[in-house]
């Protein structure tokens, strides 16, 4: 602890000791870090890119609230005010014009800069073969990644290969990724991606086609009444995501939680191997009516077994495997074992101040799901059929928007969500969300606001307040009161809890800033007492504190200093504390050397429950929030080069040195030694 505090103290004594603006808003970092902490899965890189906004900027002159809602930190009132301003006065031609819009000051406009582009709406160009060739735009990206140290899963000999074929990785240690995208204005988009994870075979053995996973699509948009048609991979999200949602981050509770704007169908070339649909989707629009429909057939990884009956063989599985890894013979045995077929649609009507929609879908699996005999699994989805139907809507009343959704699953389970976004006075935004999901509600495609990864067995009330007290200061706070009517994993009783957070930001001037974030969560878990025959419950508490300072002496150079603290304790265990201190420097300019980002981190988190996840710089289309657990040093360097006018090259070097252990990881991921390093190289060409 002393050396961490000493490091932070030294940083505070030097002139350039703090940060400028992050690539994404700080509460969005929190959202993605929370996802990494609570899920073993990789996030959808397309959603990460949308948050980082390194690919497509929003043209604010489109005057579409749904498009403007892609800007993650704009409130519903700011979107409403901007839309009304554009409707009344027409297109804006400069960022400075936004100061005339209510709710937009210099600080908001500065944050908007990386997210928006000011221009006229896209021109309407005829869809002809000649125009598709001459006016289309191409983008190709390739990436190589590798851990430099030899992990135990790659150290195999002939004797191990023969005696235990499931104890080693079949492929090489490298990871490969490619991405191709073609765009013709806003009318035609084609995307293809492929991914080979470390340990998977490449053009050999189980992967004769090269990559382990491919995804792609063809999308045609905005042709008269045909709003969009997609063939290939896509995601679907309607209403508040309660009946049909396709977001990795949509259910997270944080300061960044907001009213959900229906995205409808979105084409996907993500190599995230879960949560996607594959088939065809179409959206038709005529006047105030909009109609969408889809049909999807995919195959999913699962551990299956056959059960003999007097008539035939029945296929059963206990859960899906969503990691996407196919590195060993055991993992390959689970690949594509279950076929999933889903079809459904959405119909909506948009009035002058309201929108109402109806969503429904039905699906089947080629095997029957048996979730297990544990008591907390009693109401989980079972069998090979699933589906849902729901009605959603939102309306604007004065300075507020009211929204909600009511949904029923195929077995009759019910879930509902209602909320309101209110602007009581200028500069203040209030959001309230009340939810109730029955334990019997069984919907594998629901991603509504929730404390859990699934929208079931939960009741809660979420309240968030954002306010700009003075021109240079903003404050945001939230509280979520939740209750679980039935048992939870590690909680053998109905339970309740509270989560709250506070975020403050002060912009001293265009060079200096300071922010402070605090969050608290309390609930109950099973007490770990081996002598008790009857499991008792113990209250658990978690506190997180993060302080950041920022300084940008010139537009091309910025610094960021951070101190994080986490504490965890239960009534049966003593207080556990973890610390982290980091310094980040970013240099950006035009020319060959486009950017350099360096982050140096010291951490002392000896307890598992007090481990700290830290958001880090990474390559385009990639996301990194590694866990800092133990005692050590971590350093990351990311360099971007503009080799040619349309060719960019990224280089990444990440190293972690532990001071409290002689091995890193476990099982086939184990590294002998206290140092782990990783390199990445990525090329992107745009034509």
XYZ file of C-alpha atoms in Angstrom:
687
model
C 0.000 0.000 0.000
C 2.778 2.465 0.907
C 4.553 2.216 -2.428
C 1.287 2.761 -4.304
C 0.483 5.891 -2.309
C 4.054 7.108 -2.672
C 3.844 6.703 -6.429
C 0.618 8.681 -6.552
C 2.101 11.367 -4.335
C 5.071 11.802 -6.655
C 2.746 12.137 -9.647
C 0.849 14.921 -7.908
C 4.032 16.941 -7.411
C 5.044 17.200 -11.064
C 3.529 19.845 -13.343
C 2.144 17.530 -16.013
C 0.356 15.229 -13.677
C -3.146 14.843 -14.949
C -5.265 13.852 -17.893
C -7.189 15.411 -20.689
C -10.325 14.009 -22.207
C -10.502 10.253 -22.533
C -11.406 8.627 -25.843
C -14.783 7.802 -24.337
C -16.750 9.321 -21.443
C -15.584 8.060 -18.078
C -18.905 6.464 -17.175
C -18.757 4.547 -20.480
C -15.409 3.176 -19.371
C -17.136 2.106 -16.171
C -19.871 0.400 -18.196
C -17.390 -1.690 -20.190
C -15.233 -2.464 -17.165
C -18.335 -3.677 -15.299
C -19.177 -5.962 -18.222
C -15.679 -7.474 -18.144
C -15.861 -7.960 -14.389
C -19.263 -9.637 -14.318
C -18.947 -11.731 -17.493
C -16.443 -14.313 -18.687
C -17.374 -13.493 -22.283
C -15.731 -11.139 -24.729
C -17.840 -8.067 -25.571
C -19.068 -7.439 -29.085
C -16.272 -5.382 -30.648
C -18.759 -3.488 -32.825
C -20.483 -2.169 -29.708
C -17.108 -1.283 -28.209
C -16.205 0.602 -31.360
C -19.529 2.419 -31.229
C -18.745 3.593 -27.692
C -15.192 4.542 -28.619
C -16.595 6.016 -31.835
C -13.437 5.417 -33.784
C -15.265 4.200 -36.870
C -18.365 6.216 -37.765
C -19.203 9.687 -36.542
C -22.774 10.891 -36.234
C -23.960 13.533 -38.675
C -26.072 15.733 -36.414
C -27.790 17.355 -39.400
C -29.686 14.109 -40.034
C -32.174 15.329 -37.393
C -32.957 11.749 -36.351
C -33.341 11.207 -32.570
C -32.431 7.529 -32.986
C -29.175 8.468 -34.722
C -28.391 11.193 -32.188
C -28.940 8.701 -29.349
C -25.777 6.892 -30.499
C -23.832 9.694 -28.828
C -23.524 8.019 -25.416
C -23.519 11.004 -23.049
C -26.329 13.111 -24.552
C -29.474 13.160 -22.427
C -32.969 12.803 -23.875
C -33.631 16.505 -23.264
C -30.472 17.547 -25.130
C -31.432 15.298 -28.061
C -34.935 16.808 -28.061
C -33.606 20.400 -27.931
C -31.094 19.751 -30.716
C -33.709 18.092 -32.939
C -36.146 20.997 -32.458
C -33.380 23.529 -33.159
C -32.422 21.789 -36.417
C -36.074 21.559 -37.448
C -36.641 25.265 -36.875
C -33.367 26.767 -38.130
C -32.056 24.113 -40.520
C -28.578 22.569 -40.748
C -25.698 23.859 -38.650
C -22.356 24.570 -40.298
C -20.103 24.940 -37.262
C -19.740 23.478 -33.798
C -19.961 26.965 -32.340
C -23.579 27.264 -33.518
C -24.521 24.584 -30.976
C -24.016 27.099 -28.165
C -27.388 28.515 -29.183
C -29.071 25.200 -28.340
C -30.450 24.944 -24.813
C -28.389 22.530 -22.713
C -25.214 22.835 -24.820
C -22.247 24.680 -23.348
C -18.535 24.746 -24.192
C -17.805 21.633 -22.101
C -20.509 19.565 -23.854
C -19.407 20.821 -27.273
C -15.803 19.870 -26.517
C -16.904 16.337 -25.572
C -18.958 16.132 -28.788
C -15.955 16.758 -31.053
C -14.790 13.103 -31.422
C -18.348 11.877 -31.936
C -19.931 14.044 -34.595
C -19.434 15.343 -38.090
C -21.177 18.421 -39.449
C -22.306 18.039 -43.017
C -25.273 17.822 -45.299
C -27.398 14.660 -45.327
C -25.960 11.960 -47.630
C -26.730 12.539 -51.315
C -29.103 10.241 -53.133
C -27.090 8.392 -55.787
C -28.624 5.881 -58.175
C -27.869 2.227 -57.491
C -26.131 1.252 -60.701
C -23.175 -1.108 -61.235
C -21.083 1.825 -62.450
C -21.819 3.925 -59.345
C -21.270 0.969 -57.009
C -17.762 0.551 -58.408
C -16.793 4.225 -58.709
C -18.425 5.677 -55.593
C -18.073 2.771 -53.159
C -15.588 2.883 -50.294
C -13.515 -0.063 -49.081
C -11.830 -0.725 -45.759
C -9.596 -3.709 -44.970
C -7.979 -4.466 -41.594
C -5.664 -7.277 -40.461
C -4.485 -8.003 -36.925
C -1.899 -10.288 -35.359
C -1.679 -10.975 -31.603
C 0.517 -13.216 -29.454
C 1.579 -13.768 -25.860
C 5.355 -13.955 -26.033
C 5.877 -16.380 -23.165
C 5.230 -20.091 -23.690
C 2.071 -21.244 -21.929
C 1.762 -24.800 -20.651
C -0.982 -25.661 -23.150
C 1.511 -25.322 -26.003
C 4.232 -27.415 -24.372
C 3.200 -30.857 -25.542
C 5.207 -33.948 -26.283
C 4.434 -37.233 -27.955
C 3.737 -38.957 -24.639
C 1.239 -36.269 -23.566
C -0.400 -36.274 -26.991
C -1.061 -39.995 -26.748
C -2.058 -40.235 -23.070
C -4.161 -37.080 -22.573
C -5.266 -35.475 -25.871
C -7.453 -32.916 -24.073
C -4.617 -31.398 -22.027
C -2.998 -29.261 -24.735
C -3.933 -26.767 -27.438
C -4.148 -28.116 -30.979
C -3.167 -24.891 -32.722
C -0.514 -22.198 -32.562
C -0.127 -19.409 -30.023
C -0.983 -16.638 -32.492
C -4.345 -14.948 -32.899
C -5.379 -13.666 -36.341
C -8.211 -11.326 -37.264
C -9.328 -9.714 -40.505
C -12.131 -7.342 -41.409
C -13.408 -6.055 -44.758
C -16.142 -3.453 -45.189
C -17.665 -1.887 -48.288
C -19.987 1.137 -48.112
C -21.944 2.958 -50.792
C -23.135 6.128 -49.068
C -25.951 5.105 -46.684
C -27.534 2.680 -49.158
C -25.331 -0.429 -49.412
C -23.004 -1.963 -46.836
C -21.110 -5.265 -47.074
C -19.013 -6.657 -44.234
C -16.932 -9.806 -43.748
C -14.775 -10.728 -40.729
C -12.813 -13.737 -39.558
C -11.103 -14.687 -36.321
C -8.712 -17.398 -35.192
C -8.129 -17.430 -31.428
C -4.827 -18.381 -29.834
C -4.651 -22.171 -29.569
C -7.006 -22.827 -32.469
C -5.846 -24.507 -35.655
C -5.363 -22.542 -38.871
C -5.835 -24.132 -42.304
C -5.284 -27.521 -40.674
C -7.065 -30.229 -38.721
C -10.483 -29.027 -37.567
C -10.107 -25.688 -39.434
C -9.556 -26.478 -43.127
C -11.193 -23.144 -44.057
C -8.615 -21.141 -42.100
C -10.350 -19.072 -39.453
C -12.369 -20.733 -36.709
C -15.230 -18.202 -37.067
C -16.480 -16.082 -39.942
C -19.239 -13.505 -39.959
C -20.598 -11.295 -42.691
C -23.608 -9.531 -44.143
C -25.099 -7.627 -47.033
C -27.292 -4.647 -46.099
C -29.353 -2.459 -48.444
C -30.955 0.657 -46.926
C -33.113 3.691 -47.582
C -34.655 2.800 -50.949
C -38.146 4.297 -50.964
C -40.309 2.254 -48.586
C -37.530 -0.301 -48.022
C -35.785 1.030 -44.938
C -33.383 -1.893 -44.629
C -32.822 -5.499 -45.668
C -29.999 -7.621 -44.216
C -28.777 -11.004 -45.354
C -26.230 -12.708 -43.109
C -25.312 -11.907 -39.515
C -27.328 -9.301 -37.634
C -28.600 -8.284 -34.198
C -32.096 -7.206 -33.204
C -33.236 -4.811 -30.502
C -36.697 -3.279 -30.090
C -38.431 -1.249 -27.400
C -36.510 -1.271 -24.146
C -34.845 -4.595 -24.996
C -37.134 -6.527 -22.648
C -38.737 -8.739 -25.293
C -35.975 -8.690 -27.883
C -32.624 -7.068 -27.181
C -29.214 -7.560 -28.728
C -26.823 -5.432 -26.681
C -23.866 -6.709 -24.655
C -23.971 -3.658 -22.372
C -27.722 -2.990 -22.422
C -28.494 -4.538 -19.055
C -25.737 -2.972 -16.955
C -26.583 -0.782 -13.962
C -24.330 2.283 -13.699
C -24.283 6.063 -13.978
C -24.398 5.541 -17.754
C -27.724 3.683 -17.670
C -30.183 5.475 -19.939
C -33.491 5.162 -21.700
C -33.091 2.627 -24.487
C -33.660 3.846 -28.036
C -34.740 0.998 -30.298
C -31.998 0.234 -32.796
C -34.065 -2.281 -34.774
C -31.941 -4.559 -36.939
C -28.231 -3.826 -37.135
C -25.910 -5.770 -39.463
C -23.031 -7.491 -37.710
C -19.596 -8.566 -38.817
C -18.483 -9.002 -35.236
C -16.381 -12.057 -34.385
C -18.104 -12.219 -31.006
C -19.407 -15.805 -31.150
C -22.631 -15.379 -29.170
C -25.756 -13.232 -29.164
C -26.038 -12.880 -32.932
C -28.700 -13.935 -35.432
C -27.997 -15.297 -38.904
C -30.411 -15.333 -41.786
C -32.501 -12.502 -43.222
C -34.109 -9.380 -41.752
C -36.197 -6.690 -43.429
C -37.719 -3.393 -42.296
C -40.403 -1.594 -44.298
C -41.524 1.965 -43.608
C -44.577 3.786 -44.904
C -45.732 7.045 -43.386
C -45.986 6.626 -39.632
C -45.935 2.823 -39.767
C -42.886 0.604 -39.657
C -42.855 -3.183 -39.977
C -39.894 -5.514 -39.370
C -39.472 -9.267 -39.697
C -36.625 -11.759 -39.445
C -35.739 -15.435 -39.792
C -32.566 -16.858 -38.247
C -30.832 -20.246 -38.162
C -27.604 -20.618 -36.196
C -25.610 -23.343 -34.498
C -24.419 -23.041 -30.896
C -21.753 -24.706 -28.777
C -23.005 -26.959 -25.971
C -22.126 -30.084 -24.025
C -24.744 -32.607 -25.147
C -25.617 -36.175 -24.326
C -28.103 -38.739 -25.597
C -30.822 -40.289 -23.447
C -32.299 -43.578 -24.598
C -36.067 -43.960 -24.589
C -38.277 -46.763 -25.780
C -39.030 -44.851 -28.978
C -35.936 -42.881 -29.987
C -32.859 -41.004 -28.830
C -33.350 -37.570 -27.246
C -30.639 -34.916 -27.265
C -30.098 -32.991 -24.018
C -27.750 -30.223 -22.864
C -27.356 -28.289 -19.616
C -26.085 -24.952 -20.939
C -24.534 -23.224 -23.905
C -20.778 -22.626 -24.174
C -20.382 -19.007 -25.294
C -16.623 -18.432 -25.020
C -16.083 -19.196 -28.722
C -12.897 -21.141 -28.002
C -12.193 -24.329 -29.984
C -8.600 -25.010 -28.950
C -8.734 -28.533 -27.526
C -10.441 -31.783 -28.444
C -12.874 -31.193 -25.561
C -13.845 -27.728 -26.805
C -14.160 -28.992 -30.379
C -16.550 -31.704 -29.190
C -18.959 -28.936 -28.070
C -18.784 -26.941 -31.314
C -22.056 -26.345 -33.205
C -23.915 -29.100 -31.339
C -27.282 -27.305 -31.092
C -29.228 -25.785 -33.984
C -31.272 -22.708 -33.099
C -34.115 -21.484 -35.302
C -35.847 -18.188 -34.502
C -38.341 -16.024 -36.361
C -40.282 -12.947 -35.347
C -40.903 -9.290 -35.981
C -41.897 -5.852 -34.786
C -44.615 -3.390 -35.809
C -44.629 0.246 -34.686
C -46.603 3.440 -35.182
C -45.032 6.876 -34.652
C -47.345 9.774 -33.867
C -46.561 13.431 -33.351
C -45.414 12.988 -29.759
C -45.518 9.236 -29.153
C -44.402 5.848 -30.465
C -45.975 2.446 -29.780
C -44.749 -0.951 -30.928
C -45.488 -4.669 -30.752
C -42.720 -7.310 -30.745
C -42.963 -11.073 -30.969
C -40.687 -14.030 -31.687
C -40.626 -17.824 -31.441
C -37.685 -20.222 -31.482
C -36.666 -23.843 -31.106
C -33.497 -25.782 -30.337
C -32.563 -29.166 -31.780
C -32.061 -30.466 -28.236
C -33.752 -30.028 -24.877
C -32.244 -27.739 -22.260
C -32.015 -29.196 -18.731
C -30.751 -26.367 -16.478
C -29.918 -28.508 -13.422
C -31.495 -29.550 -10.151
C -30.251 -26.742 -7.897
C -33.046 -24.865 -6.146
C -32.119 -21.485 -7.643
C -32.577 -22.964 -11.166
C -36.198 -23.992 -10.548
C -37.751 -21.347 -12.806
C -35.090 -21.308 -15.526
C -35.929 -22.097 -19.134
C -36.312 -25.821 -19.788
C -37.082 -27.767 -22.958
C -36.519 -26.880 -26.606
C -39.053 -24.091 -27.211
C -38.902 -20.426 -26.265
C -40.472 -17.166 -27.327
C -42.022 -13.933 -26.205
C -44.412 -11.149 -27.067
C -44.382 -7.595 -25.790
C -45.757 -4.117 -26.259
C -43.580 -1.032 -25.860
C -44.014 2.680 -26.172
C -42.752 6.120 -25.315
C -44.229 9.596 -25.451
C -43.086 13.152 -24.882
C -45.065 15.244 -22.405
C -43.734 18.761 -21.970
C -40.181 18.521 -20.660
C -40.347 14.793 -20.009
C -40.404 11.486 -21.847
C -42.281 8.481 -20.507
C -41.378 5.006 -21.768
C -42.067 1.383 -20.936
C -42.499 -2.193 -22.074
C -44.668 -5.150 -21.016
C -43.548 -8.617 -22.058
C -44.728 -12.219 -21.722
C -42.579 -15.292 -22.300
C -43.849 -18.468 -23.960
C -44.528 -20.164 -20.612
C -46.679 -17.254 -19.374
C -44.024 -15.485 -17.298
C -44.420 -11.714 -17.132
C -41.976 -8.829 -17.027
C -42.497 -5.091 -17.239
C -40.457 -1.910 -17.163
C -41.600 1.722 -16.983
C -39.623 4.908 -16.679
C -39.480 8.629 -17.228
C -36.798 11.092 -18.249
C -37.593 14.543 -16.851
C -35.924 17.937 -17.135
C -37.249 19.814 -14.063
C -35.030 22.844 -14.691
C -32.469 23.823 -17.289
C -29.181 21.959 -16.820
C -30.739 19.106 -14.841
C -31.870 15.680 -16.074
C -33.726 13.128 -13.958
C -34.178 9.486 -14.999
C -36.408 6.972 -13.188
C -36.853 3.303 -14.122
C -39.076 0.845 -12.283
C -38.855 -2.844 -13.229
C -40.445 -6.141 -12.231
C -39.383 -9.444 -13.790
C -41.068 -12.594 -12.498
C -38.886 -15.655 -11.712
C -41.009 -17.511 -14.293
C -40.089 -15.059 -17.079
C -37.926 -17.086 -19.494
C -36.462 -15.131 -22.390
C -32.931 -15.822 -23.684
C -33.002 -12.672 -25.853
C -33.875 -10.133 -23.141
C -31.254 -7.489 -22.314
C -33.274 -4.977 -20.307
C -31.884 -3.056 -17.326
C -30.991 -5.584 -14.649
C -28.567 -6.442 -11.865
C -28.144 -9.878 -13.483
C -27.110 -11.124 -16.901
C -30.708 -12.231 -17.547
C -33.933 -10.282 -17.081
C -35.674 -12.572 -14.616
C -36.361 -12.916 -10.881
C -35.865 -9.251 -10.095
C -37.676 -6.151 -8.915
C -36.059 -2.765 -8.705
C -36.187 1.011 -8.826
C -33.415 2.996 -10.493
C -33.001 6.756 -10.044
C -30.326 8.913 -11.681
C -29.787 12.654 -11.507
C -27.433 14.627 -13.744
C -26.924 18.315 -13.101
C -24.654 21.139 -14.118
C -24.499 23.208 -10.963
C -22.138 25.820 -12.343
C -20.788 26.282 -15.891
C -17.618 24.269 -15.254
C -18.931 21.563 -12.942
C -21.203 18.592 -13.518
C -22.430 16.003 -11.063
C -24.209 12.705 -11.629
C -25.576 10.309 -9.075
C -27.648 7.149 -9.120
C -29.236 4.700 -6.731
C -30.720 1.299 -7.542
C -32.885 -0.520 -5.014
C -33.337 -4.153 -6.023
C -34.937 -7.329 -4.745
C -34.766 -10.963 -5.875
C -38.082 -12.755 -5.095
C -36.516 -16.185 -5.594
C -33.123 -17.759 -4.820
C -29.961 -16.622 -6.594
C -26.638 -18.305 -7.308
C -24.713 -18.227 -3.994
C -27.806 -16.876 -2.209
C -30.116 -19.571 -0.836
C -32.965 -17.229 0.029
C -34.948 -14.342 -1.453
C -32.809 -11.248 -0.942
C -32.524 -7.533 -1.550
C -29.803 -4.940 -1.870
C -28.766 -1.463 -2.928
C -26.281 -0.020 -5.388
C -25.412 3.669 -5.573
C -22.836 5.864 -7.213
C -21.687 9.457 -7.505
C -19.650 11.030 -10.296
C -18.359 14.609 -10.314
C -16.355 16.412 -12.958
C -14.841 19.887 -12.798
C -13.275 21.554 -15.839
C -11.004 24.245 -14.401
C -10.254 25.562 -17.901
C -9.532 24.156 -21.352
C -6.332 22.558 -19.970
C -7.187 21.193 -16.521
C -9.890 18.898 -15.226
C -10.643 16.733 -12.218
C -13.160 13.950 -11.675
C -14.156 11.770 -8.757
C -16.253 8.611 -8.874
C -17.576 6.624 -5.917
C -19.849 3.583 -5.976
C -21.273 1.329 -3.297
C -23.095 -1.986 -3.468
C -24.591 -4.055 -0.656
C -26.403 -7.382 -0.764
C -26.362 -10.807 0.842
C -24.597 -14.080 -0.035
C -24.295 -17.511 1.530
C -21.963 -17.483 4.506
C -18.969 -19.757 3.879
C -18.985 -21.725 7.128
C -18.114 -25.443 6.758
C -19.532 -26.334 10.185
C -23.066 -25.083 9.498
C -25.464 -27.770 8.297
C -27.947 -25.074 7.288
C -26.502 -22.333 5.100
C -26.824 -18.911 6.669
C -26.693 -15.566 4.865
C -24.156 -12.824 5.377
C -24.271 -9.216 4.222
C -21.611 -8.286 1.659
C -20.435 -4.761 0.861
C -18.290 -3.419 -1.949
C -16.911 0.124 -2.231
C -15.101 1.640 -5.218
C -13.361 5.005 -5.288
C -11.623 6.468 -8.321
C -9.990 9.882 -8.604
C -8.661 11.259 -11.896
C -6.914 14.480 -12.804
C -6.300 15.830 -16.266
C -3.982 18.237 -18.032
C -3.538 19.052 -21.729
C -0.874 21.750 -22.281
C -1.430 21.662 -26.060
C -4.071 20.055 -28.248
C -1.730 17.229 -29.271
C -0.557 16.226 -25.794
C -2.523 15.090 -22.755
C -1.857 13.374 -19.447
C -4.058 11.304 -17.207
C -3.432 10.291 -13.604
C -5.676 7.896 -11.718
C -5.930 6.406 -8.250
C -8.422 3.563 -7.630
C -9.380 1.844 -4.409
C -11.691 -1.106 -3.820
C -12.828 -2.602 -0.536
C -14.880 -5.735 0.059
C -16.128 -7.383 3.211
C -18.855 -9.615 4.588
C -20.078 -10.084 8.123
C -18.114 -13.341 8.305
C -14.840 -12.113 6.738
C -12.456 -9.233 7.438
C -12.072 -6.161 5.247
C -10.216 -6.753 1.970
C -8.651 -3.762 0.170
C -7.020 -3.297 -3.236
C -5.197 -0.273 -4.678
C -4.238 0.866 -8.156
C -2.382 3.946 -9.407
C -1.753 4.752 -13.052
C -0.280 7.417 -15.289
C -1.284 7.717 -18.938
C 0.151 9.984 -21.622
C -1.331 10.529 -25.082
C 0.243 12.278 -28.054
C -1.801 12.886 -31.227
C -0.955 14.777 -34.368
C -1.259 14.713 -38.152
C 1.545 13.126 -40.113
C 3.322 9.793 -40.101
C 3.240 9.447 -36.318
C -0.517 9.723 -35.729
C -0.630 8.892 -32.027
C 1.303 7.422 -29.113
C -0.403 6.237 -25.931
C 1.499 5.019 -22.893
C -0.036 3.789 -19.649
C 1.950 2.762 -16.568
C 0.113 1.081 -13.691
C 1.067 -0.034 -10.185
C -1.342 -2.248 -8.291
C -1.574 -3.935 -4.921
C -4.746 -6.053 -4.761
C -3.875 -9.258 -2.888
C -7.504 -10.367 -2.400
C -9.668 -11.809 -5.171
C -12.807 -9.921 -4.105
C -10.814 -6.663 -4.045
C -9.297 -7.093 -7.505
C -9.514 -4.056 -9.803
C -10.285 -3.932 -13.512
C -8.633 -1.098 -15.406
C -9.567 0.254 -18.848
C -6.526 0.432 -21.124
C -5.551 1.792 -24.557
C -5.867 -0.764 -27.330
C -6.067 -1.109 -31.090
C -8.943 -0.046 -33.301
C -11.869 -2.530 -33.095
C -10.424 -3.918 -29.864
C -11.099 -3.491 -26.168
C -8.971 -4.134 -23.090
C -9.853 -4.006 -19.388
C -7.507 -6.504 -17.693
C -7.825 -7.505 -14.080
C -5.179 -6.314 -11.628
C -5.013 -9.055 -8.999
C -1.990 -9.484 -6.751
C 0.941 -7.097 -6.580
C 2.755 -5.860 -9.639
C 3.426 -3.414 -12.453
C 1.682 -3.151 -15.811
C 2.774 -1.098 -18.828
C 1.005 -0.611 -22.179
C 2.280 1.193 -25.287
C 0.102 1.785 -28.376
C 1.499 3.524 -31.473
C -0.390 4.493 -34.634
C 1.483 5.304 -37.847
C 0.062 6.863 -40.981
C 2.332 5.013 -43.395
C 0.449 6.360 -46.387
C -2.562 8.588 -46.950
C -4.935 5.610 -46.756
C -2.823 3.113 -44.821
C -2.554 3.066 -41.014
C -0.470 0.718 -38.872
C -0.933 0.119 -35.153
C 1.540 -1.484 -32.784
C 0.748 -2.667 -29.263
C 3.033 -3.864 -26.491
C 1.639 -4.831 -23.095
C 3.665 -6.196 -20.183
C 2.807 -7.178 -16.645
C 5.359 -7.979 -13.947
C 4.149 -9.634 -10.737
C 6.045 -9.089 -7.504
C 4.291 -11.756 -5.445
C 4.416 -14.943 -7.537
C 6.663 -17.146 -9.649
C 3.943 -18.421 -12.026
C 1.139 -16.642 -13.888
C -2.228 -18.198 -14.633
C -3.267 -21.799 -14.174
C -3.958 -24.930 -16.172
C -3.067 -24.669 -19.843
C -2.725 -20.862 -19.540
C 0.050 -21.130 -16.936
C 3.329 -19.290 -17.551
C 6.429 -20.155 -15.557
C 7.865 -16.891 -14.339
C 6.581 -13.535 -13.136
C 6.543 -11.671 -16.469
C 3.857 -11.790 -19.172
C 4.040 -9.759 -22.365
C 1.759 -9.463 -25.376
C 2.271 -7.916 -28.805
C -0.295 -6.865 -31.417
C 0.098 -5.447 -34.908
C -2.777 -4.147 -37.015
C -2.996 -2.710 -40.515
C -5.941 -0.805 -41.967
C -6.295 0.321 -45.558
C -9.094 2.552 -46.833
C -9.856 3.016 -50.528
